Coordinates of C-alpha atoms and ligand atoms in Angstrom, one line a residue:
X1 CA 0.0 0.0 0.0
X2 CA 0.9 3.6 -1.0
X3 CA 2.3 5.6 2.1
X4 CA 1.4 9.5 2.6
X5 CA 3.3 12.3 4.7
X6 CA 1.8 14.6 6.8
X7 CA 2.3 17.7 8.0
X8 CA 1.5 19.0 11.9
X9 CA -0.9 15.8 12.1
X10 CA -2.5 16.6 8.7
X11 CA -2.1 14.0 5.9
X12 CA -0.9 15.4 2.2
X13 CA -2.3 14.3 -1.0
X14 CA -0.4 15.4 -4.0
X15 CA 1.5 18.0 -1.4
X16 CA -2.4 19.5 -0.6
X17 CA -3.4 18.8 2.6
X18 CA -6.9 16.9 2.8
X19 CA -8.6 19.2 5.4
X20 CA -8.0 22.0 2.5
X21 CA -9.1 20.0 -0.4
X22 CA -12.3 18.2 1.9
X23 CA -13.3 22.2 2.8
X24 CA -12.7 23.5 -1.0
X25 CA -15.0 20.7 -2.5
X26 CA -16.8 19.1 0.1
X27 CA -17.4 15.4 0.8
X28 CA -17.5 12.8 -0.4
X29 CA -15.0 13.3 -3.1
X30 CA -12.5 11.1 -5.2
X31 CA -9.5 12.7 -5.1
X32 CA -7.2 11.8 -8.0
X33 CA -3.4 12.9 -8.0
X34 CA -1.9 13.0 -12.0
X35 CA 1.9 12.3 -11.4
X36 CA 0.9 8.9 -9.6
X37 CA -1.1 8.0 -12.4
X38 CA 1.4 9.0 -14.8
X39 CA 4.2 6.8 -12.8
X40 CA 1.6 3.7 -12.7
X41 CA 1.2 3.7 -16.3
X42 CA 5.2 4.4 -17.3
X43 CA 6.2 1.8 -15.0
X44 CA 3.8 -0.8 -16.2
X45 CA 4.6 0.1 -20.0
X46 CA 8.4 -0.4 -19.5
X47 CA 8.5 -2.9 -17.4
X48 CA 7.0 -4.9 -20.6
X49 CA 8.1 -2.2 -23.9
X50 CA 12.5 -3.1 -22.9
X51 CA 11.5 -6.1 -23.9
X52 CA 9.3 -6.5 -26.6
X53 CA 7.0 -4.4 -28.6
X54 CA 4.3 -3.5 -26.2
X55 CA 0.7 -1.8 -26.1
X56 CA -1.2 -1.3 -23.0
X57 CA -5.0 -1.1 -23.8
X58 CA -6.5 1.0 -20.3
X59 CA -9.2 -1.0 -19.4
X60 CA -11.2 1.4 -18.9
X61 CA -14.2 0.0 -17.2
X62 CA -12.0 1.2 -13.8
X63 CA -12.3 4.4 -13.9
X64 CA -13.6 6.3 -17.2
X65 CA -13.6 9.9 -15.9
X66 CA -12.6 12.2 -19.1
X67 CA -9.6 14.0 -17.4
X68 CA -7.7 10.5 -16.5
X69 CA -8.2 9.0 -20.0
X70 CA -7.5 12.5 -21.3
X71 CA -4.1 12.3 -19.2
X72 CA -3.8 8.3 -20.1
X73 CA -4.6 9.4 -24.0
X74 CA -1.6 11.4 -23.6
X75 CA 0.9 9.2 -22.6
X76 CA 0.5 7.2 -25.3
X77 CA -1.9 4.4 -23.6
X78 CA -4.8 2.1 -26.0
X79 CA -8.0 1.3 -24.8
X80 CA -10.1 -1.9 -23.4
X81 CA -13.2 -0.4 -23.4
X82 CA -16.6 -3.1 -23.0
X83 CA -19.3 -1.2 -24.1
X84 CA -20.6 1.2 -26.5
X85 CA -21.1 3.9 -24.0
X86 CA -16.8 3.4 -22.8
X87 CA -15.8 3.4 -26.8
X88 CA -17.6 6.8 -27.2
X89 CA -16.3 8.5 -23.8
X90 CA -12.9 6.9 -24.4
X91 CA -13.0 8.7 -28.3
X92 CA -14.8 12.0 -26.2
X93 CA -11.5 11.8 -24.4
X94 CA -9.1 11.8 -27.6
X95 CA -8.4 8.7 -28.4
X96 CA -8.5 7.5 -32.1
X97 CA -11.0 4.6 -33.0
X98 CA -7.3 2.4 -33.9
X99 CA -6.2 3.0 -30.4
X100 CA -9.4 0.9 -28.8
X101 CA -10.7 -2.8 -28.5
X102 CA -13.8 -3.9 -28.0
X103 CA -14.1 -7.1 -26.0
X104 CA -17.8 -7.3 -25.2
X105 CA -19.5 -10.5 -23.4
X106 CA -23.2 -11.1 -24.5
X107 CA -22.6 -8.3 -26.9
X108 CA -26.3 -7.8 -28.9
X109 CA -26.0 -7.3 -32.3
X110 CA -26.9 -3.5 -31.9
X111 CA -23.9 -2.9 -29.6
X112 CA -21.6 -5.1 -32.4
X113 CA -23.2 -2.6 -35.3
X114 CA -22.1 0.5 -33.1
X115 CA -18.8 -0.7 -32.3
X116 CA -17.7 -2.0 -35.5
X117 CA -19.6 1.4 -36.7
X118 CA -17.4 3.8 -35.0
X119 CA -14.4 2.0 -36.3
X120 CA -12.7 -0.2 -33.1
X121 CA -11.0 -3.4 -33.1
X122 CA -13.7 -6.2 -32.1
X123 CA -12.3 -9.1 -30.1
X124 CA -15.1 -11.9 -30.1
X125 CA -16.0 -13.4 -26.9
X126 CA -18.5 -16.2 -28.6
X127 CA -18.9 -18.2 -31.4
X128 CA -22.9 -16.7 -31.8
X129 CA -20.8 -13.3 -31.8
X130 CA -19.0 -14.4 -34.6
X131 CA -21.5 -15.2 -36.7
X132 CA -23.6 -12.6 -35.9
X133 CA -20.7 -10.3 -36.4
X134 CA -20.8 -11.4 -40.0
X135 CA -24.0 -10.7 -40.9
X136 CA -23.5 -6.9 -39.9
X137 CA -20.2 -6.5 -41.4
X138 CA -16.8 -8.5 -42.7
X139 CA -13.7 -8.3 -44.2
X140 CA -12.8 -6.7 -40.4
X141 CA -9.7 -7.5 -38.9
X142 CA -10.7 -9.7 -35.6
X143 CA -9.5 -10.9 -32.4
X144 CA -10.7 -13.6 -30.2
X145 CA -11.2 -14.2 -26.2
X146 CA -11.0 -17.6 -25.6
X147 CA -11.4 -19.6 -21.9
X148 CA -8.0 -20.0 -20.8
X149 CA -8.9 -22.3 -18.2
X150 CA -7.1 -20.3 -15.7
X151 CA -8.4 -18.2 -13.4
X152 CA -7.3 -15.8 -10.8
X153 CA -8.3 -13.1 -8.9
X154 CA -9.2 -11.1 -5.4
X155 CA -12.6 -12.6 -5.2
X156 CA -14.7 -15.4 -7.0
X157 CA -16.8 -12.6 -8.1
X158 CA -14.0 -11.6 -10.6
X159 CA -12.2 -14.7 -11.9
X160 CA -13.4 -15.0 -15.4
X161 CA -10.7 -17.8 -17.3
X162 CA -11.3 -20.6 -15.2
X163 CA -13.0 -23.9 -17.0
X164 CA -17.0 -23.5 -17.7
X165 CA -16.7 -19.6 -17.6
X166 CA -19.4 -17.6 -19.2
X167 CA -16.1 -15.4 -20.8
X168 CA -14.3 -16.8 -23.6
X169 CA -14.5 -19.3 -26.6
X170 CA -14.1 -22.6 -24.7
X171 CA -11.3 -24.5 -25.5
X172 CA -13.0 -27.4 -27.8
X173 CA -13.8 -25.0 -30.1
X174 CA -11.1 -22.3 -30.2
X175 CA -9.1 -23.8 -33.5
X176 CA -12.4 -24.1 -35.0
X177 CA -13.8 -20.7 -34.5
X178 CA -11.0 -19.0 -36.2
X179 CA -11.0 -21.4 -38.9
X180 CA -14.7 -20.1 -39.3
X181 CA -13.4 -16.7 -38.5
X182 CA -11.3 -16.9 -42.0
X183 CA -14.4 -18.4 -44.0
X184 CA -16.2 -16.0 -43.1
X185 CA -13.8 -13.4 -44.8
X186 CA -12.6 -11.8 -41.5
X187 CA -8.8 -11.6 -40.4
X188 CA -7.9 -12.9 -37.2
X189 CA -4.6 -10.4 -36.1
X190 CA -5.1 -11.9 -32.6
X191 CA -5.6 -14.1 -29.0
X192 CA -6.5 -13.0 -25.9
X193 CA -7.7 -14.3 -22.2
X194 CA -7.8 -12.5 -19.0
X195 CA -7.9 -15.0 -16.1
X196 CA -9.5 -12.2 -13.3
X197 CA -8.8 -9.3 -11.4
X198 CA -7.3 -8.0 -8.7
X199 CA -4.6 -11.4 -8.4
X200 CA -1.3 -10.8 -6.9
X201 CA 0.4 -13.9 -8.2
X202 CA 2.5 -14.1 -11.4
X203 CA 2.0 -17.9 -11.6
X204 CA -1.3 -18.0 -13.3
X205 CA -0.2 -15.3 -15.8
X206 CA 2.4 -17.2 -17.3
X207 CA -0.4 -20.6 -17.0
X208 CA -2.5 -18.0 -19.4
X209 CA -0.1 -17.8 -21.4
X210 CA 1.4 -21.1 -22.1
X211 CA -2.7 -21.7 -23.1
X212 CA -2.2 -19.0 -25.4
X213 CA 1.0 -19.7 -27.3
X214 CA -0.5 -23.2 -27.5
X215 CA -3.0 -21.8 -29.6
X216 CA -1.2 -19.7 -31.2
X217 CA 1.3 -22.1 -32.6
X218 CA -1.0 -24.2 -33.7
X219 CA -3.2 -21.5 -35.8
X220 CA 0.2 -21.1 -37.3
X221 CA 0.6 -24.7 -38.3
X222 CA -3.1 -23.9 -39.7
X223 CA -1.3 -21.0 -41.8
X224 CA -3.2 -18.6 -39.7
X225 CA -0.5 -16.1 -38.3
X226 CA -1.2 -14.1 -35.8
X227 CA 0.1 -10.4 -34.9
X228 CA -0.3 -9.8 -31.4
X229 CA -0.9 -11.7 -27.8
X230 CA -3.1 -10.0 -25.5
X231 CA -3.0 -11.5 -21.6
X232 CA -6.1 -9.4 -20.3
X233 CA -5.8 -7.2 -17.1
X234 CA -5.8 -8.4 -13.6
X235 CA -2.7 -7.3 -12.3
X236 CA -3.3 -6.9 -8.0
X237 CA -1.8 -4.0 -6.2
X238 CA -1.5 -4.0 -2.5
X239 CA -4.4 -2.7 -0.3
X240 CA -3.1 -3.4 2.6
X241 CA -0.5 -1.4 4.8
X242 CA 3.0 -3.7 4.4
X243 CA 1.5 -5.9 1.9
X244 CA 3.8 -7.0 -1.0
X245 CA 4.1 -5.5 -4.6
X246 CA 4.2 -7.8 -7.2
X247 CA 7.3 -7.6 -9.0
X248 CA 6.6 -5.9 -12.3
X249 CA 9.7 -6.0 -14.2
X250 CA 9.9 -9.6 -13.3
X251 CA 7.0 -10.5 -15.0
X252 CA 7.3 -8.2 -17.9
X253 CA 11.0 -10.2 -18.5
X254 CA 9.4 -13.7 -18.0
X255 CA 6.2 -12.9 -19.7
X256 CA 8.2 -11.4 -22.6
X257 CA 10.6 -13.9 -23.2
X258 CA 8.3 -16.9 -23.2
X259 CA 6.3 -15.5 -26.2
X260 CA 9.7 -14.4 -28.2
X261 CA 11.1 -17.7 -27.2
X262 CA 8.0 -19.8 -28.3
X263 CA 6.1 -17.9 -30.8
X264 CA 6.8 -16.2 -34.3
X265 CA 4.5 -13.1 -32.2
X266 CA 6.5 -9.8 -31.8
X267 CA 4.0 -7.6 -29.8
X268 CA 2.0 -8.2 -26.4
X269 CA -1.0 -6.3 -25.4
X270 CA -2.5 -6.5 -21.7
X271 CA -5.3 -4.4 -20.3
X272 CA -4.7 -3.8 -16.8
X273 CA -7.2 -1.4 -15.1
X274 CA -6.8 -1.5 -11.5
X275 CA -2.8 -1.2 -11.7
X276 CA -2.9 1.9 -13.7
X277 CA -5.3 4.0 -11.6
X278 CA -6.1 2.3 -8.0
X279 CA -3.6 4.3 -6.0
X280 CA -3.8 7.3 -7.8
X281 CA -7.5 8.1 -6.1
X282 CA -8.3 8.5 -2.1
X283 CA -12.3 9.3 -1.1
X284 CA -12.7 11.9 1.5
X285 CA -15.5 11.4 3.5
X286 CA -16.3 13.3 6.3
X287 CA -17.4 11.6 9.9
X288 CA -20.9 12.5 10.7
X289 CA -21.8 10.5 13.5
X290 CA -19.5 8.9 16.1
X291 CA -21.5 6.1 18.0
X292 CA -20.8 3.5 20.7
X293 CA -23.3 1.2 20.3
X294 CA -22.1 -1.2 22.6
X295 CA -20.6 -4.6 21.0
X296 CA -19.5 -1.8 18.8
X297 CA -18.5 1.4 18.2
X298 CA -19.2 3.0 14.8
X299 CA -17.8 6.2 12.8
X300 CA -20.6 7.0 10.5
X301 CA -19.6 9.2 7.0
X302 CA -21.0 10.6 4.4
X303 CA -20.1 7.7 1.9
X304 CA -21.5 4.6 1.8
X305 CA -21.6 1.8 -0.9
X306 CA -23.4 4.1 -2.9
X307 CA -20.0 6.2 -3.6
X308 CA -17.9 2.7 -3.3
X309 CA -19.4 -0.5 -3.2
X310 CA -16.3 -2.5 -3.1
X311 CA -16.4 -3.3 0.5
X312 CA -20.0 -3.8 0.5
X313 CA -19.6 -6.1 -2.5
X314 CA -16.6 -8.0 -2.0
X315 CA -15.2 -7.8 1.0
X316 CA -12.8 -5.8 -0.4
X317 CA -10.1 -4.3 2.4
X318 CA -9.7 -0.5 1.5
X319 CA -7.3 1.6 4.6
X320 CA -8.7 4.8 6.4
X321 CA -7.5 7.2 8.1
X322 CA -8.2 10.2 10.1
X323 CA -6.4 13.1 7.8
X324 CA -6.9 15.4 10.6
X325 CA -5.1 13.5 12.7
X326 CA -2.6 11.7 10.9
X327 CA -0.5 9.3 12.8
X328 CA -1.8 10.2 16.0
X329 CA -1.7 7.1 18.4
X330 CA -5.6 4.7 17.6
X331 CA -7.9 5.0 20.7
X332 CA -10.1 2.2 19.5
X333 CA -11.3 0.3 17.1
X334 CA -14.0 1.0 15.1
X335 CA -16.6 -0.2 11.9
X336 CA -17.0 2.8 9.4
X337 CA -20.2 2.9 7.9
X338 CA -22.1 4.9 5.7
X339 CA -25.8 6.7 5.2
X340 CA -27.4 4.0 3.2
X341 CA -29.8 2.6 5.0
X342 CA -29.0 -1.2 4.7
X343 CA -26.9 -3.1 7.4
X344 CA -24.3 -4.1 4.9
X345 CA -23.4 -0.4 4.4
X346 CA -20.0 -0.6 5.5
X347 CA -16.5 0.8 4.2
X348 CA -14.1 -0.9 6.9
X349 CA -14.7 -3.5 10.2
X350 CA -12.7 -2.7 13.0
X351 CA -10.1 -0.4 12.5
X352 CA -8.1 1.2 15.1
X353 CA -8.5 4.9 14.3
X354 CA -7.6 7.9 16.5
X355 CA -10.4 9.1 18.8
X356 CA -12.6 10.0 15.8
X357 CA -15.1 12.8 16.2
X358 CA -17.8 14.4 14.0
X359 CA -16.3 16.9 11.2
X360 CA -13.3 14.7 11.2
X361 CA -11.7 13.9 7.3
X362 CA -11.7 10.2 6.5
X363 CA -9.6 9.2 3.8
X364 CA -10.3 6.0 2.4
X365 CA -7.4 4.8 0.0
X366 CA -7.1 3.1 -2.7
X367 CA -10.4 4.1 -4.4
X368 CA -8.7 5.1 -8.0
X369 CA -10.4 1.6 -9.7
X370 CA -13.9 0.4 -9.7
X371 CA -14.4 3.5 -7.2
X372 CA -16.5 6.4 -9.3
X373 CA -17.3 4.3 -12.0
X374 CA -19.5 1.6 -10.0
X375 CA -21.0 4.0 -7.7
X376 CA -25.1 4.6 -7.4
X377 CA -27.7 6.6 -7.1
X378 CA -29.2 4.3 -4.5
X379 CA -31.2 5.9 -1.9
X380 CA -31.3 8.8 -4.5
X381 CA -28.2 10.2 -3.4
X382 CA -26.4 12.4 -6.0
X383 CA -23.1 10.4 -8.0
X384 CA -20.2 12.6 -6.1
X385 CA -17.6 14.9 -7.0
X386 CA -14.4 14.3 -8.1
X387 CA -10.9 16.2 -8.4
X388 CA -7.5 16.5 -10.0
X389 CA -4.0 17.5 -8.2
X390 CA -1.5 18.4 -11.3
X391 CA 0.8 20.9 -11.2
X392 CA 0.3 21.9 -7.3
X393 CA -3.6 22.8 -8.0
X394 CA -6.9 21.2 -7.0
X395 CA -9.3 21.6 -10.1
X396 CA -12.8 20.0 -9.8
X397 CA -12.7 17.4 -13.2
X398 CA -16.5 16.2 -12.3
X399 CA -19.0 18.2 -10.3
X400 CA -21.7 16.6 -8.2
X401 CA -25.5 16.0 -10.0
X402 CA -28.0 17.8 -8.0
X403 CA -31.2 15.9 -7.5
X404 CA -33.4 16.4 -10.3
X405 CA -31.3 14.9 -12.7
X406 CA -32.4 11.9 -11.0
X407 CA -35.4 12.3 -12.4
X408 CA -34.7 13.2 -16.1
X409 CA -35.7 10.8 -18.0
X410 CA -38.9 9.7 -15.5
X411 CA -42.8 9.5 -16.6
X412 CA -45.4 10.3 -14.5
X413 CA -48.3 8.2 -16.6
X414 CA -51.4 11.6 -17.1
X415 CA -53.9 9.3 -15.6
X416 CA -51.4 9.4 -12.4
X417 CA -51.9 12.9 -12.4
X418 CA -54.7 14.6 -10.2
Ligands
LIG1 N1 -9.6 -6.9 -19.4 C1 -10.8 -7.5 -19.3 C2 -11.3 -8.3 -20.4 C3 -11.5 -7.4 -18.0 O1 -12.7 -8.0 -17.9 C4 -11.0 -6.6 -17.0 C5 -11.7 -6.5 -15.7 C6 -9.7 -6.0 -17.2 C7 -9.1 -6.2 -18.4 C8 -9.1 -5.2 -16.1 O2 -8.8 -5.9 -14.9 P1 -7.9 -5.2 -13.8 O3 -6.5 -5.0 -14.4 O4 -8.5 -3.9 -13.5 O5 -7.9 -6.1 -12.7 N2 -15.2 -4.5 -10.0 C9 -14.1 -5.4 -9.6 C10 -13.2 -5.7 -10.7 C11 -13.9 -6.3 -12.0 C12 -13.0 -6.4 -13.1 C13 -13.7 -6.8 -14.4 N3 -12.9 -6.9 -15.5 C14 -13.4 -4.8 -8.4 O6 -13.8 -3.8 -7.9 O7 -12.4 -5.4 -7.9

C-alpha cells in the first residue's frame, strides 16, 4: 500500500493537505493525484516495452472519468473499453477509434453494429458473436477471447478464465472458431484471455499464457498467423498497509521472453485497469456521527456503498485514516459505515482509528479503480464529485449532480396525475 506524509498531524495528497481540499469541494470526493497515475502507467509500460513491442489497452471499465483517460490518451496508452457507452467516452477523451478494443461478453448485435460502426477493433468473446458479427459486417480485422482455463483473482466474483466460464470461446472450439473466422472473410490479427482481477500472483499469468502460445502455434501450423498476444488485465496492487508489490519487471521479463522464445509473435497487449489508476484516487468522506453502540463502536460518514461498493460487494479491504489526525496514536477500534440505509453499508470492520469525532476527514485509500465508475444513485443520493492535483492545483474534473437529474428521464403516466 501507498504511504502519505503529513504535515503537523495533517495528511498530504499530491502535497495538498486533505482538510484543505475536503473544505474546498466538500465530501465525499474522489481525489485523483496525475503524477501517480502517470508513474503507474510508465512503469507498467516499460516494465513490458524493454523487452518487446508492447501496447497497453486501459481498461477502462476502472475508472472512465474524461480527465484520467485524457491524461492516459496522452501518454501514449490504448484502450479496453466493454461497451458502446466506454468506446464513445474513451473517443470523447481523444483517443483514435485504432487505439481501442472492444471485447464485449453477451454483446447484442446493436452494440456489435455501433462498435464496428465507430471504427474499433472487435475481439469476439463467442462463437454466436461471430456469426452474428458477420451478418452486420466483414472483411474486419478480428481478435478472439478464448477460456484459458485459468483463473485468478481477489474474489470469485472476478475470476473469469477458469473452465465453464461464461467469458471466452471454450477451448473445444477455439481452433475451429478461427478457422470459421477466416471463412467468413474476416482476419484474425489476434488471441486474448484475462484469467481475473485483482490477483497478486505471477504464476497464473504465465499458466495464461502457455494456453495461449499453445493456440497460437498451432493457428500457425493452420497458416493462420497471428500479430499480437493480448494477456487481459488483472494485475493486483496492494491494499493493505506492508503488503507485498508484485514484482513488475519480473514479469514483464518472464512474460516477454516466453512468447519471443515460443512464438513467431512480436508484440504483447495487456489491459490492466486496477494497476494503472487504483492508487492514484483516495475518497474523502467526512465523519458525521460517532457512535458506541455497545458490542460496537461506529464512525458514520458521508459515503456509503453508494459512492464505493467494493467493500459492501466483495469484502474488499480498502485503509482509512483520520487526515486530521494523521499518525496520531488509535484509541479504538472501530466499523466505518455509511448513510445508506442497509446493514451491509459498510466501508471498513474494526479499525483502530484515533479518537474519531464528527467533522473529522476520512480518507479512504485506494479508491482510483472500480471506485467512481461503480458507484449509485441508491437511496437517490447524488453520484459525487471528483478532483485532480497536477501541477500543485486542486481543479474540480466532475461536479456533483443535483437531485433532479435523477429524475430526467422519468414518466409520470397523465392518468397518475390529479
Ligand atoms: N480486461 C478485461 C477483459 C476485463 O474484464 C478486466 C476487468 C480487465 C481487463 C481489467 O482488470 P484489472 O486490471 O482492473 O484487474 N469490479 C471489480 C473488478 C472487476 C474487473 C472486471 N474486468 C473490483 O472492484 O475489484
Amino acid at each position: 500500500m501507498r504511504d502519505f506524509d503529513g504535515r503537523d498531524g495533517i495528511m498530504l495528497f499530491g502535497g495538498i493537505p486533505v482538510t484543505e481540499i475536503a473544505e474546498e469541494f466538500g465530501t465525499p470526493v474522489y481525489v485523483t493525484d496525475e503524477s501517480r497515475l502517470r508513474e503507474n502507467y510508465r512503469r507498467i509500460y516499460g516494465a513490458f516495452s524493454k523487452h518487446m513491442d508492447t501496447k497497453i489497452h486501459y481498461a477502462c471499465k476502472a475508472n472512465t472519468s474524461l480527465a484520467i483517460l485524457k491524461i492516459l490518451e496522452g501518454e501514449g496508452s490504448g484502450i479496453d473499453a466493454v461497451s458502446v457507452g466506454e468506446v464513445m467516452t474513451c473517443i470523447k477523451a481523444g483517443f483514435t477509434p485504432d487505439r481501442i478494443m472492444y471485447t464485449g461478453v453477451n454483446a447484442s448485435n446493436e452494440e456489435l453494429a455501433a462498435v464496428t460502426e465507430l471504427g474499433v477493433t472487435v475481439n469476439i468473446d463467442s462463437v454466436s458473436a461471430l456469426e452474428r458479427l458477420s451478418k452486420i459486417k466483414t472483411g474486419l480485422p478480428v481478435s478472439f477471447r478464448i477460456t484459458p482455463g485459468v483463473g485468478s483473482g481477489h474474489s470469485d466474483k472476478v475470476i473469469t478464465g477458469s473452465k465453464g466460464s461464461k467469458f471466452g470461446i471454450p477451448d473445444k472450439s477455439v481452433i475451429k472458431t478461427y478457422i470459421r473466422a477466416k471463412e467468413l472473410g474476416f482476419e484474425p490479427k489476434g488471441i486474448h484471455a484475462h484469467i481475473g482481477s485483482g490477483g497478486q500472483s505471477a504464476e497464473p499469468f504465465s499458466d495464461e499464457l502457455e494456453v495461449l502460445i499453445g493456440y497460437t502455434n498451432e493457428l500457425k501450423d493452420l497458416g493462420i498467423d497471428l500479430d499480437f498476444i493480448d494477456i487481459g488485465g488483472g494485475i493486483g496492487v496492494p491494499y493493505r498497509p506492508n503488503e507485498p508489490e508484485m514484482d513488475i519487471d519480473e514479469l514483464g521479463a518472464s512474460l516477454t521472453e516466453m512468447i519471443l522464445e515460443e512464438t513467431d509473435v512480436r508484440t504483447i497487449i495487456l489491459e490492466p485497469g486496477r494497476y494503472i489508476v487504483c492508487d492514484t484516487t483516495v475518497l474523502l468522506t467526512r465523519c458525521i456521527d460517532v457512535k458506541d453502540a455497545g458490542t460496537k463502536k461506529y464512525v458514520g460518514v458521508d459515503a456509503g456503498f453508494n459512492t464505493l461498493i467494493r467493500p459492501a460487494m466483495y469484502d474488499a479491504y480498502h485503509h482509512v485514516a483520520l487526515g486530521n489526525k494523521f499518525g496520531k496514536a488509535c484509541t479504538a477500534k472501530y466499523d466505518v459505515a455509511g448513510p445508506i440505509c442497509e446493514s451491509g453499508d459498510y466501508l471498513a470492520h474494526d479499525r483502530a482509528l484515533p479518537n474519531p469525532e464528527e467533522g473529522d476527514t476520512v480518507v479512504v485509500y485506494n479508491a482510483g479503480a472500480y471506485g467512481f465508475s461503480m458507484s449509485s444513485n441508491y437511496n437517490s443520493r447524488p453520484l459525487c464529485r471528483e478532483v485532480l492535483i497536477g501541477g500543485g492545483r486542486a481543479e474540480l474534473i466532475r461536479d456533483s449532480e443535483c437531485i433532479e437529474e435523477q429524475w430526467r428521464h422519468q414518466r409520470i403516466p397523465e392518468r397518475l396525475i390529479r
